[in-house]
CSV table of C-alpha atoms in Angstrom, one decimal:
chain,number,residue,atom,x,y,z
Q,20,MET,CA,-157.1,-37.7,-22.9
Q,21,ALA,CA,-154.0,-35.6,-23.4
Q,22,ILE,CA,-150.7,-37.5,-24.1
Q,23,GLN,CA,-148.1,-36.9,-21.4
Q,24,ASP,CA,-144.7,-36.6,-23.0
Q,25,ILE,CA,-141.1,-36.2,-21.9
Q,26,SER,CA,-138.0,-34.8,-23.6
Q,27,LEU,CA,-135.3,-37.0,-25.0
Q,28,HIS,CA,-132.9,-35.6,-22.5
Q,29,GLU,CA,-135.3,-36.5,-19.7
Q,30,LEU,CA,-135.5,-40.0,-21.1
Q,31,ASN,CA,-131.8,-40.4,-21.3
Q,32,SER,CA,-131.4,-39.1,-17.8
Q,33,MET,CA,-133.9,-41.7,-16.6
Q,34,ILE,CA,-131.9,-44.4,-18.4
Q,35,ARG,CA,-128.7,-43.1,-16.9
Q,36,GLU,CA,-130.1,-43.2,-13.4
Q,37,THR,CA,-131.6,-46.6,-13.9
Q,38,LEU,CA,-128.3,-48.0,-15.2
Q,39,ASN,CA,-126.3,-46.4,-12.4
Q,40,ASP,CA,-128.7,-47.9,-9.9
Q,41,GLY,CA,-128.9,-51.3,-11.7
Q,42,PHE,CA,-125.2,-51.7,-12.6
Q,43,PRO,CA,-123.3,-50.0,-9.8
Q,44,GLU,CA,-120.3,-52.4,-9.9
Q,45,ARG,CA,-117.5,-53.1,-12.3
Q,46,TYR,CA,-117.7,-56.2,-14.6
Q,47,TRP,CA,-115.1,-58.3,-16.3
Q,48,VAL,CA,-116.1,-58.4,-20.0
Q,49,SER,CA,-114.5,-60.4,-22.8
Q,50,ALA,CA,-114.7,-59.0,-26.3
Q,51,GLU,CA,-112.7,-58.2,-29.4
Q,52,ILE,CA,-111.4,-54.7,-30.0
Q,53,SER,CA,-112.9,-53.7,-33.4
Q,54,GLU,CA,-111.6,-50.1,-33.2
Q,55,ALA,CA,-108.9,-48.4,-31.2
Q,56,ARG,CA,-107.9,-44.8,-31.5
Q,57,GLU,CA,-105.7,-42.7,-29.2
Q,58,ASN,CA,-106.4,-39.0,-29.4
Q,59,TYR,CA,-104.0,-36.1,-28.8
Q,60,SER,CA,-104.9,-35.9,-25.1
Q,61,GLY,CA,-103.9,-39.5,-24.4
Q,62,HIS,CA,-107.4,-41.0,-24.1
Q,63,CYS,CA,-108.0,-44.2,-26.0
Q,64,TYR,CA,-111.4,-44.5,-27.7
Q,65,LEU,CA,-112.5,-48.1,-28.4
Q,66,GLU,CA,-115.3,-50.1,-30.0
Q,67,PHE,CA,-115.9,-53.6,-28.5
Q,68,ALA,CA,-117.6,-56.3,-30.6
Q,69,GLU,CA,-118.6,-59.9,-30.1
Q,70,LYS,CA,-118.9,-62.3,-33.1
Q,71,ASP,CA,-120.9,-65.4,-33.5
Q,72,SER,CA,-118.5,-68.4,-33.2
Q,73,ARG,CA,-120.0,-70.1,-36.2
Q,74,SER,CA,-121.0,-67.4,-38.7
Q,75,GLY,CA,-118.5,-64.8,-37.7
Q,76,GLN,CA,-121.2,-62.2,-37.7
Q,77,ILE,CA,-121.2,-59.4,-35.1
Q,78,ILE,CA,-123.9,-60.0,-32.5
Q,79,ALA,CA,-123.0,-57.2,-30.0
Q,80,LYS,CA,-121.2,-53.8,-30.0
Q,81,ALA,CA,-120.4,-51.2,-27.4
Q,82,LYS,CA,-118.3,-48.1,-27.3
Q,83,GLY,CA,-115.5,-47.9,-24.8
Q,84,ILE,CA,-112.9,-45.5,-23.4
Q,85,ILE,CA,-109.7,-45.7,-21.4
Q,86,TRP,CA,-108.9,-42.4,-19.8
Q,87,ALA,CA,-105.4,-41.1,-20.4
Q,88,SER,CA,-104.3,-41.7,-16.8
Q,89,THR,CA,-105.3,-45.3,-16.9
Q,90,PHE,CA,-104.2,-45.9,-20.5
Q,91,LEU,CA,-100.7,-44.6,-19.7
Q,92,MET,CA,-100.3,-47.6,-17.3
Q,93,LEU,CA,-102.4,-50.3,-19.0
Q,94,LYS,CA,-100.9,-50.1,-22.5
Q,95,PRO,CA,-97.2,-50.7,-21.7
Q,96,TYR,CA,-98.2,-53.3,-19.1
Q,97,PHE,CA,-100.4,-55.2,-21.6
Q,98,GLU,CA,-97.8,-55.1,-24.4
Q,99,GLU,CA,-95.0,-56.2,-22.1
Q,100,GLN,CA,-96.9,-59.1,-20.8
Q,101,THR,CA,-98.4,-60.3,-24.1
Q,102,GLY,CA,-95.8,-59.3,-26.7
Q,103,GLU,CA,-98.8,-57.8,-28.6
Q,104,ILE,CA,-99.5,-54.3,-29.6
Q,105,PHE,CA,-102.7,-52.9,-28.0
Q,106,ARG,CA,-104.6,-52.6,-31.3
Q,107,ALA,CA,-107.8,-53.5,-33.1
Q,108,GLY,CA,-108.3,-57.2,-33.9
Q,109,ILE,CA,-107.2,-58.7,-30.6
Q,110,LYS,CA,-109.4,-60.2,-27.9
Q,111,VAL,CA,-109.2,-58.8,-24.4
Q,112,LEU,CA,-110.6,-59.3,-21.0
Q,113,VAL,CA,-111.2,-55.9,-19.5
Q,114,GLN,CA,-112.8,-54.6,-16.3
Q,115,VAL,CA,-115.4,-52.0,-17.1
Q,116,SER,CA,-117.9,-49.8,-15.5
Q,117,ILE,CA,-121.1,-48.9,-17.3
Q,118,ASP,CA,-121.7,-45.2,-18.0
Q,119,PHE,CA,-124.5,-43.6,-19.8
Q,120,HIS,CA,-124.4,-40.0,-21.0
Q,121,GLU,CA,-127.5,-38.1,-22.2
Q,122,LEU,CA,-125.5,-36.9,-25.3
Q,123,TYR,CA,-123.0,-39.6,-26.0
Q,124,GLY,CA,-125.0,-42.7,-25.0
Q,125,LEU,CA,-123.7,-45.9,-23.5
Q,126,THR,CA,-120.0,-46.2,-22.9
Q,127,LEU,CA,-117.9,-48.9,-21.2
Q,128,THR,CA,-115.1,-47.3,-19.2
Q,129,VAL,CA,-112.0,-49.6,-18.9
Q,130,HIS,CA,-110.3,-49.7,-15.5
Q,131,ASP,CA,-108.2,-52.8,-15.8
Q,132,ILE,CA,-107.1,-55.5,-18.3
Q,133,ASP,CA,-106.1,-59.2,-17.9
Q,134,PRO,CA,-103.1,-60.0,-20.3
Q,135,SER,CA,-103.4,-63.7,-19.6
Q,136,TYR,CA,-106.7,-63.9,-21.4
Q,137,THR,CA,-105.2,-62.3,-24.5
Q,138,LEU,CA,-102.2,-64.6,-24.2
Q,139,GLY,CA,-104.6,-67.6,-24.1
Q,140,ASP,CA,-106.3,-66.3,-27.2
Q,141,ILE,CA,-103.0,-65.7,-29.0
Q,142,ALA,CA,-102.0,-69.3,-28.0
Q,143,ARG,CA,-105.3,-70.6,-29.3
Q,144,HIS,CA,-104.8,-68.6,-32.5
Q,145,ARG,CA,-101.3,-70.0,-33.0
Q,146,ALA,CA,-102.6,-73.5,-32.2
Q,147,GLU,CA,-105.3,-73.2,-34.8
Q,148,ILE,CA,-102.8,-72.1,-37.5
Q,149,LEU,CA,-100.4,-75.0,-36.6
Q,150,ARG,CA,-103.3,-77.5,-36.6
Q,151,GLN,CA,-104.4,-76.3,-40.0
Q,152,LEU,CA,-100.8,-76.6,-41.4
Q,153,SER,CA,-100.6,-80.0,-39.9
Q,154,ASP,CA,-103.9,-81.1,-41.5
Q,155,GLU,CA,-102.5,-79.8,-44.8
Q,156,GLY,CA,-99.5,-82.0,-44.3
Q,157,VAL,CA,-97.0,-79.1,-44.7
Q,158,ILE,CA,-96.0,-78.2,-41.1
Q,159,ASP,CA,-92.8,-80.2,-41.0
Q,160,MET,CA,-91.7,-79.8,-44.7
Q,161,ASN,CA,-89.1,-77.1,-44.1
Q,162,LYS,CA,-87.8,-78.9,-40.9
Q,163,GLU,CA,-87.1,-82.0,-43.0
Q,164,LEU,CA,-84.8,-80.2,-45.3
Q,165,THR,CA,-81.0,-80.5,-44.8
Q,166,TRP,CA,-78.7,-77.6,-44.7
Q,167,ALA,CA,-75.6,-77.6,-47.0
Q,168,PHE,CA,-72.5,-78.5,-45.1
Q,169,PRO,CA,-71.1,-75.9,-44.6
Q,170,PRO,CA,-73.9,-73.3,-45.2
Q,171,GLN,CA,-72.1,-70.3,-46.8
Q,172,ARG,CA,-74.4,-68.8,-49.5
Q,173,ILE,CA,-77.1,-67.1,-47.4
Q,174,ALA,CA,-80.2,-65.2,-48.5
Q,175,VAL,CA,-81.2,-62.7,-45.8
Q,176,ILE,CA,-84.6,-61.3,-45.2
Q,177,SER,CA,-84.5,-58.2,-43.1
Q,178,SER,CA,-84.5,-54.4,-43.1
Q,179,ARG,CA,-81.2,-52.8,-44.1
Q,180,THR,CA,-81.6,-50.2,-41.3
Q,181,ALA,CA,-82.5,-52.7,-38.6
Q,182,ALA,CA,-79.9,-53.0,-35.8
Q,183,GLY,CA,-80.3,-56.7,-35.9
Q,184,TYR,CA,-79.2,-56.9,-39.5
Q,185,GLY,CA,-76.1,-54.9,-38.7
Q,186,ASP,CA,-75.3,-57.2,-35.8
Q,187,PHE,CA,-75.8,-60.3,-38.0
Q,188,THR,CA,-73.5,-59.1,-40.8
Q,189,ASN,CA,-70.8,-57.9,-38.4
Q,190,GLN,CA,-70.8,-61.2,-36.6
Q,191,LEU,CA,-70.4,-63.1,-39.8
Q,192,LYS,CA,-67.7,-60.8,-41.2
Q,193,ASN,CA,-65.6,-60.7,-38.1
Q,194,ASN,CA,-65.8,-64.3,-37.0
Q,195,THR,CA,-62.6,-65.5,-35.3
Q,196,GLU,CA,-62.0,-68.4,-37.7
Q,197,GLY,CA,-62.0,-66.2,-40.8
Q,198,TYR,CA,-64.7,-68.1,-42.5
Q,199,VAL,CA,-66.1,-66.4,-45.6
Q,200,PHE,CA,-69.9,-66.1,-46.1
Q,201,TYR,CA,-71.7,-64.9,-49.2
Q,202,THR,CA,-74.9,-63.0,-48.2
Q,203,VAL,CA,-77.5,-61.2,-50.2
Q,204,LEU,CA,-80.1,-59.0,-48.5
Q,205,PHE,CA,-83.7,-59.1,-49.7
Q,206,GLN,CA,-85.2,-56.1,-48.0
Q,207,ALA,CA,-88.6,-56.4,-46.3
Q,208,VAL,CA,-90.8,-54.6,-43.8
Q,209,MET,CA,-90.3,-56.5,-40.5
Q,210,GLN,CA,-93.2,-55.1,-38.4
Q,211,GLY,CA,-96.7,-53.8,-38.8
Q,212,ASN,CA,-99.5,-54.6,-41.2
Q,213,GLN,CA,-97.3,-54.7,-44.3
Q,214,ALA,CA,-94.8,-57.2,-42.9
Q,215,GLU,CA,-96.6,-60.3,-44.0
Q,216,SER,CA,-96.9,-59.4,-47.7
Q,217,SER,CA,-93.4,-57.8,-47.7
Q,218,ILE,CA,-91.7,-60.9,-46.3
Q,219,ILE,CA,-93.7,-63.2,-48.7
Q,220,ALA,CA,-92.6,-61.0,-51.6
Q,221,ALA,CA,-88.9,-61.4,-50.5
Q,222,LEU,CA,-89.4,-65.2,-50.3
Q,223,GLU,CA,-90.7,-65.2,-53.9
Q,224,LYS,CA,-87.7,-63.3,-55.1
Q,225,ILE,CA,-85.4,-65.8,-53.4
Q,226,TYR,CA,-87.4,-68.7,-54.9
Q,227,GLU,CA,-86.6,-67.4,-58.4
Q,228,GLN,CA,-82.9,-67.9,-57.7
Q,229,ALA,CA,-82.9,-70.7,-55.2
Q,230,ASP,CA,-80.0,-72.5,-56.8
Q,231,ASN,CA,-77.7,-69.6,-55.8
Q,232,PHE,CA,-78.3,-70.1,-52.0
Q,233,ASP,CA,-77.8,-72.8,-49.3
Q,234,GLY,CA,-80.6,-71.4,-47.1
Q,235,VAL,CA,-82.6,-68.4,-45.9
Q,236,VAL,CA,-82.2,-66.3,-42.7
Q,237,ILE,CA,-85.1,-64.2,-41.4
Q,238,ILE,CA,-83.9,-61.8,-38.8
Q,239,ARG,CA,-85.3,-58.8,-36.9
Q,240,GLY,CA,-83.9,-56.8,-34.1
Q,241,GLY,CA,-84.1,-53.5,-32.4
Q,242,GLY,CA,-87.9,-53.2,-32.2
Q,243,ALA,CA,-90.4,-53.9,-29.4
Q,244,THR,CA,-91.6,-57.4,-28.8
Q,245,SER,CA,-95.1,-56.1,-29.1
Q,246,GLU,CA,-94.5,-55.8,-32.9
Q,247,LEU,CA,-94.2,-59.6,-33.5
Q,248,SER,CA,-97.8,-60.4,-34.3
Q,249,CYS,CA,-97.0,-60.4,-38.0
Q,250,PHE,CA,-95.0,-63.6,-37.5
Q,251,ASP,CA,-98.1,-65.4,-36.3
Q,252,SER,CA,-99.6,-65.2,-39.8
Q,253,TYR,CA,-101.0,-68.3,-41.4
Q,254,LEU,CA,-100.2,-67.2,-45.0
Q,255,LEU,CA,-96.6,-66.4,-44.0
Q,256,ALA,CA,-96.2,-69.7,-42.1
Q,257,GLN,CA,-97.6,-71.6,-45.1
Q,258,HIS,CA,-95.0,-70.0,-47.4
Q,259,ILE,CA,-92.1,-70.8,-45.0
Q,260,ALA,CA,-93.2,-74.3,-44.3
Q,261,GLN,CA,-93.2,-75.2,-48.0
Q,262,PHE,CA,-90.2,-73.2,-49.0
Q,263,PRO,CA,-87.6,-75.4,-50.9
Q,264,LEU,CA,-84.6,-74.0,-49.0
Q,265,PRO,CA,-84.1,-74.5,-45.2
Q,266,ILE,CA,-85.0,-71.3,-43.2
Q,267,LEU,CA,-83.3,-70.0,-40.0
Q,268,THR,CA,-85.3,-67.5,-37.9
Q,269,GLY,CA,-83.8,-65.1,-35.4
Q,270,ILE,CA,-86.4,-62.5,-34.8
Q,271,GLY,CA,-85.4,-61.5,-31.2
Q,272,HIS,CA,-88.2,-63.1,-29.3
Q,273,ASP,CA,-86.8,-64.7,-26.1
Q,274,ARG,CA,-90.0,-65.6,-24.2
Q,275,ASP,CA,-91.8,-68.0,-26.6
Q,276,GLU,CA,-92.0,-69.1,-30.2
Q,277,THR,CA,-94.1,-67.5,-33.0
Q,278,VAL,CA,-95.8,-69.6,-35.6
Q,279,ILE,CA,-93.0,-69.1,-38.1
Q,280,ASP,CA,-90.5,-70.2,-35.5
Q,281,LYS,CA,-92.5,-73.5,-35.2
Q,282,VAL,CA,-92.5,-74.2,-38.9
Q,283,ALA,CA,-89.0,-73.0,-39.9
Q,284,ASN,CA,-86.1,-75.4,-40.2
Q,285,THR,CA,-84.1,-73.9,-37.3
Q,286,ARG,CA,-84.9,-71.2,-34.8
Q,287,VAL,CA,-82.6,-69.1,-32.7
Q,288,LYS,CA,-83.4,-66.1,-30.4
Q,289,THR,CA,-81.5,-63.2,-32.0
Q,290,PRO,CA,-79.8,-62.1,-35.3
Q,291,THR,CA,-76.4,-62.5,-33.6
Q,292,ALA,CA,-77.3,-66.0,-32.6
Q,293,ALA,CA,-78.3,-66.7,-36.2
Q,294,ALA,CA,-74.9,-65.7,-37.3
Q,295,GLU,CA,-73.3,-67.8,-34.6
Q,296,TRP,CA,-75.3,-70.8,-35.7
Q,297,LEU,CA,-74.0,-70.4,-39.3
Q,298,ILE,CA,-70.4,-70.0,-38.0
Q,299,SER,CA,-70.8,-73.1,-35.8
Q,300,GLN,CA,-72.1,-75.2,-38.7
Q,301,THR,CA,-69.1,-74.1,-40.8
Q,302,GLN,CA,-66.8,-74.8,-37.9
Q,303,LYS,CA,-68.3,-78.3,-37.6
Q,304,ALA,CA,-67.7,-78.8,-41.3
Q,305,ASP,CA,-64.1,-77.6,-40.9
Q,306,GLU,CA,-63.5,-79.8,-38.0
Q,307,GLN,CA,-65.0,-82.8,-39.9
Q,308,ARG,CA,-62.7,-81.9,-42.8
Q,309,ILE,CA,-59.7,-81.8,-40.5
Q,310,TYR,CA,-60.8,-85.1,-38.9
Q,311,LEU,CA,-61.2,-86.8,-42.3
Q,312,ARG,CA,-57.8,-85.4,-43.4
Q,313,ASP,CA,-56.1,-86.7,-40.3
Q,314,THR,CA,-57.9,-90.0,-40.5
Q,315,ILE,CA,-57.0,-90.5,-44.2
Q,316,ALA,CA,-53.4,-89.6,-43.3
Q,317,PHE,CA,-53.4,-92.1,-40.5
Q,318,LEU,CA,-54.9,-94.9,-42.6
Q,319,LEU,CA,-52.4,-94.1,-45.4
Q,320,GLN,CA,-49.5,-94.3,-42.9
Q,321,GLN,CA,-50.9,-97.6,-41.6
Q,322,ARG,CA,-51.3,-99.0,-45.1
Q,323,ILE,CA,-47.7,-97.9,-46.0
Q,324,LEU,CA,-46.3,-99.6,-42.9
Q,325,LYS,CA,-48.3,-102.8,-43.8
Q,326,GLU,CA,-47.1,-102.7,-47.4
Q,327,GLU,CA,-43.5,-102.1,-46.3
Q,328,LYS,CA,-43.7,-105.1,-44.0
Q,329,LEU,CA,-45.2,-107.2,-46.7
Q,330,LEU,CA,-42.5,-106.0,-49.1
Q,331,SER,CA,-39.8,-106.9,-46.6
Q,332,THR,CA,-41.3,-110.4,-46.2
Q,333,VAL,CA,-41.5,-110.9,-49.9
Q,334,THR,CA,-38.0,-109.6,-50.4
Q,335,GLN,CA,-36.6,-112.0,-47.9
Q,336,GLY,CA,-38.4,-114.9,-49.5
Q,337,ILE,CA,-37.4,-114.1,-53.1
Q,338,PRO,CA,-34.0,-115.9,-52.9
Q,339,ARG,CA,-35.6,-119.0,-51.5
Q,340,LEU,CA,-38.4,-118.8,-54.1
Q,341,LEU,CA,-35.9,-118.3,-56.9
Q,342,ASP,CA,-33.9,-121.4,-55.7
Q,343,GLN,CA,-37.1,-123.4,-55.7
Q,344,GLN,CA,-38.0,-122.1,-59.1
Q,345,VAL,CA,-34.6,-122.8,-60.6
Q,346,GLN,CA,-34.6,-126.4,-59.1
Q,347,ALA,CA,-38.1,-126.9,-60.5
Q,348,GLU,CA,-36.9,-125.7,-64.0
Q,349,LYS,CA,-33.9,-128.0,-63.8
Q,350,ASN,CA,-36.1,-130.9,-62.9
Q,351,ARG,CA,-38.5,-130.0,-65.8
Q,352,ILE,CA,-35.6,-129.7,-68.3
Q,353,GLN,CA,-34.1,-133.0,-67.1
Q,354,LYS,CA,-37.5,-134.7,-67.6
Q,355,ILE,CA,-37.7,-133.1,-71.1
Q,356,GLN,CA,-34.2,-134.4,-72.0
Q,357,GLN,CA,-35.1,-137.9,-70.8
Q,358,ALA,CA,-38.3,-137.8,-72.8
Q,359,VAL,CA,-36.5,-136.5,-75.9
Q,360,ILE,CA,-33.9,-139.2,-75.7
Q,361,GLN,CA,-36.5,-141.8,-75.3
Q,362,LYS,CA,-38.6,-140.5,-78.1
Q,363,SER,CA,-35.5,-140.1,-80.3
Q,364,SER,CA,-34.5,-143.8,-79.7
Q,365,GLU,CA,-38.0,-145.0,-80.5
Q,366,GLN,CA,-38.2,-142.8,-83.6
Q,367,LEU,CA,-34.7,-144.0,-84.8
Q,368,PHE,CA,-35.7,-147.6,-84.3
Q,369,LYS,CA,-38.8,-147.0,-86.4
Q,370,GLU,CA,-36.8,-145.3,-89.1
Q,371,ARG,CA,-34.3,-148.2,-89.3
Q,372,ILE,CA,-37.1,-150.6,-89.7
Q,373,HIS,CA,-38.6,-148.4,-92.4
Q,374,ILE,CA,-35.3,-148.2,-94.2
Q,375,ASN,CA,-34.8,-151.9,-94.1
Q,376,ASN,CA,-38.2,-152.4,-95.5
Q,377,LEU,CA,-37.4,-149.9,-98.3
Q,378,SER,CA,-34.1,-151.7,-99.1
Q,379,VAL,CA,-36.0,-154.9,-99.7
Q,380,LEU,CA,-38.9,-153.3,-101.7
Q,381,LEU,CA,-36.8,-150.7,-103.8
Q,382,PRO,CA,-35.2,-153.3,-106.3
Q,383,ARG,CA,-38.6,-154.8,-106.8
Q,384,ILE,CA,-40.2,-151.4,-107.5
Q,385,ILE,CA,-37.4,-150.3,-109.8
Q,386,GLU,CA,-37.5,-153.6,-111.8
Q,387,LYS,CA,-41.3,-153.3,-112.1
Q,388,SER,CA,-41.3,-149.6,-113.2
Q,389,LEU,CA,-38.3,-149.7,-115.6
Q,390,PRO,CA,-40.1,-151.0,-118.8
Q,391,GLN,CA,-42.8,-148.3,-118.3
Q,392,GLU,CA,-40.1,-145.5,-117.9
Q,393,ARG,CA,-38.3,-146.7,-121.0
Q,394,SER,CA,-41.5,-146.5,-123.1
Q,395,LYS,CA,-42.1,-143.0,-121.8
Q,396,LEU,CA,-38.5,-142.0,-122.7
Q,397,SER,CA,-38.9,-143.3,-126.3
Q,398,ARG,CA,-42.1,-141.4,-126.8
Q,399,LEU,CA,-40.5,-138.3,-125.4
Q,400,GLU,CA,-37.5,-138.7,-127.8
Q,401,LEU,CA,-39.8,-138.9,-130.8
Q,402,PHE,CA,-41.8,-135.9,-129.8
Q,403,LEU,CA,-38.6,-133.8,-129.3
Q,404,ARG,CA,-37.3,-134.7,-132.8
Q,405,GLN,CA,-40.6,-133.6,-134.4
Q,406,ALA,CA,-40.8,-130.4,-132.4
Q,407,ILE,CA,-37.2,-129.4,-133.2
Q,408,SER,CA,-37.6,-130.0,-136.9
Q,409,TYR,CA,-40.8,-127.8,-137.0
Q,410,LYS,CA,-39.0,-125.1,-135.0
Q,411,ILE,CA,-36.1,-125.0,-137.4
Q,412,LYS,CA,-38.4,-124.7,-140.4
Q,413,THR,CA,-40.4,-121.8,-139.0
Q,414,GLU,CA,-37.3,-119.9,-138.0
Q,415,LYS,CA,-35.8,-120.2,-141.5
Q,416,GLN,CA,-39.0,-118.8,-142.9
Q,417,HIS,CA,-38.9,-115.9,-140.5
Q,418,LEU,CA,-35.2,-115.2,-141.4
Q,419,ASP,CA,-36.1,-115.1,-145.1
Q,420,ILE,CA,-38.8,-112.5,-144.5
Q,421,LEU,CA,-36.5,-110.4,-142.3
Q,422,GLY,CA,-33.8,-110.4,-145.0
Q,423,LYS,CA,-36.2,-109.2,-147.6
Q,424,THR,CA,-37.3,-106.4,-145.3
Q,425,ILE,CA,-33.8,-105.4,-144.6
Q,426,ASP,CA,-33.0,-105.3,-148.3
Q,427,LEU,CA,-36.0,-103.1,-149.1
Q,428,THR,CA,-35.1,-100.6,-146.3
Q,429,SER,CA,-31.4,-100.4,-147.1
Q,430,PRO,CA,-29.9,-97.1,-148.3
Q,431,GLU,CA,-28.8,-98.7,-151.6
Q,432,HIS,CA,-32.3,-99.8,-152.4
Q,433,ILE,CA,-33.6,-96.3,-151.5
Q,434,LEU,CA,-31.1,-94.6,-153.8
Q,435,LYS,CA,-32.1,-97.0,-156.6
Q,436,GLN,CA,-35.6,-95.7,-156.2
Q,437,GLY,CA,-34.5,-92.1,-157.3
Q,438,TYR,CA,-33.9,-90.7,-153.8
Q,439,SER,CA,-30.7,-89.1,-152.4
Q,440,LEU,CA,-28.9,-89.0,-149.0
Q,441,THR,CA,-27.1,-85.9,-147.7
Q,442,LEU,CA,-24.2,-86.5,-145.3
Q,443,LYS,CA,-22.3,-84.0,-143.2
Q,444,SER,CA,-19.1,-85.3,-141.7
Q,445,GLY,CA,-20.3,-88.8,-142.5
Q,446,LYS,CA,-23.6,-88.4,-140.7
Q,447,VAL,CA,-27.0,-88.3,-142.4
Q,448,ILE,CA,-28.7,-84.8,-142.4
Q,449,ARG,CA,-32.3,-85.2,-141.2
Q,450,SER,CA,-33.2,-81.4,-140.7
Q,451,ILE,CA,-32.2,-78.2,-142.5
Q,452,LEU,CA,-31.5,-76.8,-139.0
Q,453,GLU,CA,-28.4,-78.9,-138.9
Q,454,LEU,CA,-26.9,-77.0,-141.8
Q,455,HIS,CA,-25.0,-73.7,-141.5
Q,456,PRO,CA,-23.2,-71.4,-144.1
Q,457,GLY,CA,-19.8,-72.8,-145.0
Q,458,ASP,CA,-20.7,-76.4,-144.0
Q,459,LYS,CA,-19.3,-79.0,-146.5
Q,460,ILE,CA,-21.9,-81.7,-147.4
Q,461,THR,CA,-21.9,-84.9,-149.5
Q,462,THR,CA,-25.0,-85.9,-151.5
Q,463,LEU,CA,-25.3,-89.6,-152.4
Q,464,PHE,CA,-27.1,-90.8,-155.6
Q,465,LYS,CA,-27.7,-94.3,-157.0
Q,466,ASP,CA,-24.9,-93.8,-159.5
Q,467,GLY,CA,-22.4,-91.7,-157.4
Q,468,GLU,CA,-21.9,-88.9,-155.0
Q,469,LYS,CA,-21.4,-85.1,-155.1
Q,470,GLU,CA,-19.8,-82.7,-152.6
Q,471,SER,CA,-21.2,-79.2,-152.0
Q,472,ILE,CA,-20.7,-76.1,-149.7
Q,473,ILE,CA,-23.5,-74.3,-148.0
Q,474,ILE,CA,-23.5,-70.6,-148.7
């Protein structure tokens, strides 16, 4: 029996007819956009995918297309409603019709899109991140930090070319109160796929010099709200939640809060509002300073008045107190005088009795001690006689020795020994240096003298 075959084109045509007959309507399909590519003609080519909720593995795929005329309306509508860029990686609910082409195969043609579904998925995604941060115990760490009062040393994360950064710096610089702020820009990409890593890198740089700042401001402005998805990043939110300095966000998103808005210490809507917040905090500090100054001045004035009143009272009471003190001293002196007189009388009476007793006892004591004293006197007299006799004898011996010594050293004795003495003007010559030519000298010998002239 011969095999009856058909061509591939015929088979694909049969499939197309079957699908057209079996699926004539449009269907709302939920899926993730795994690929999205807009070509030069304005058509958007897609790939839809569905992943297993547990394993994350892809369990279904389908090609899709949004024709240019439809895409021109759907894209801005979707991005305006969701604040998300129409891109790969987001979940969507789209109305599609099923088309099958003999050459290109199965294609889902998108006719409509429901932004509320994507918003719900974004909200679920944000909730999952916040729940994870809460489970890790870090979600409120940055919120619990306290700003310096006033906050004036600010690290700014933004793009130098962003309009929002210019608005922020101008608002700070030109504040009506003339407050001075010290700001340092740490540049970062503020949108797109590189924003997460770029902002984290800026935070790490600030961390290295955290002691130089009171807080961090993350601002963005001038872009589309559809470019805010980078601020729903778990990794970025984790860094912000655990950062050691308080963080203020002003990323220009009016409708709802991103994840980093939820975990940051303070959130405002715009860069200008961020600057106003810093100015208002400084103004509050200034007002508090003025209040404290005025309060201290008031309390000092009250204390001065109180002390003046007390001083006046004391001054008025001083004469009376002095009179009382003088009278008290007079009374004390009078009591002392009376006590002295009384003590003196008592002591005088005692001394009189003592003298009377001595006058009676003294003759008896003298009569009793007189023989003893006479005996002592006799012994002393004998001792003195003996001591004087001995002293005279020793002194005579000493004088004899001294006389002999004088005789031996006298000039006469020296001359008798064969020596001579030379005199000049009656004085003994002791050195040849004392003699000069023409000097008249006298030389003494034991048996006479001789005069000479020095030549």
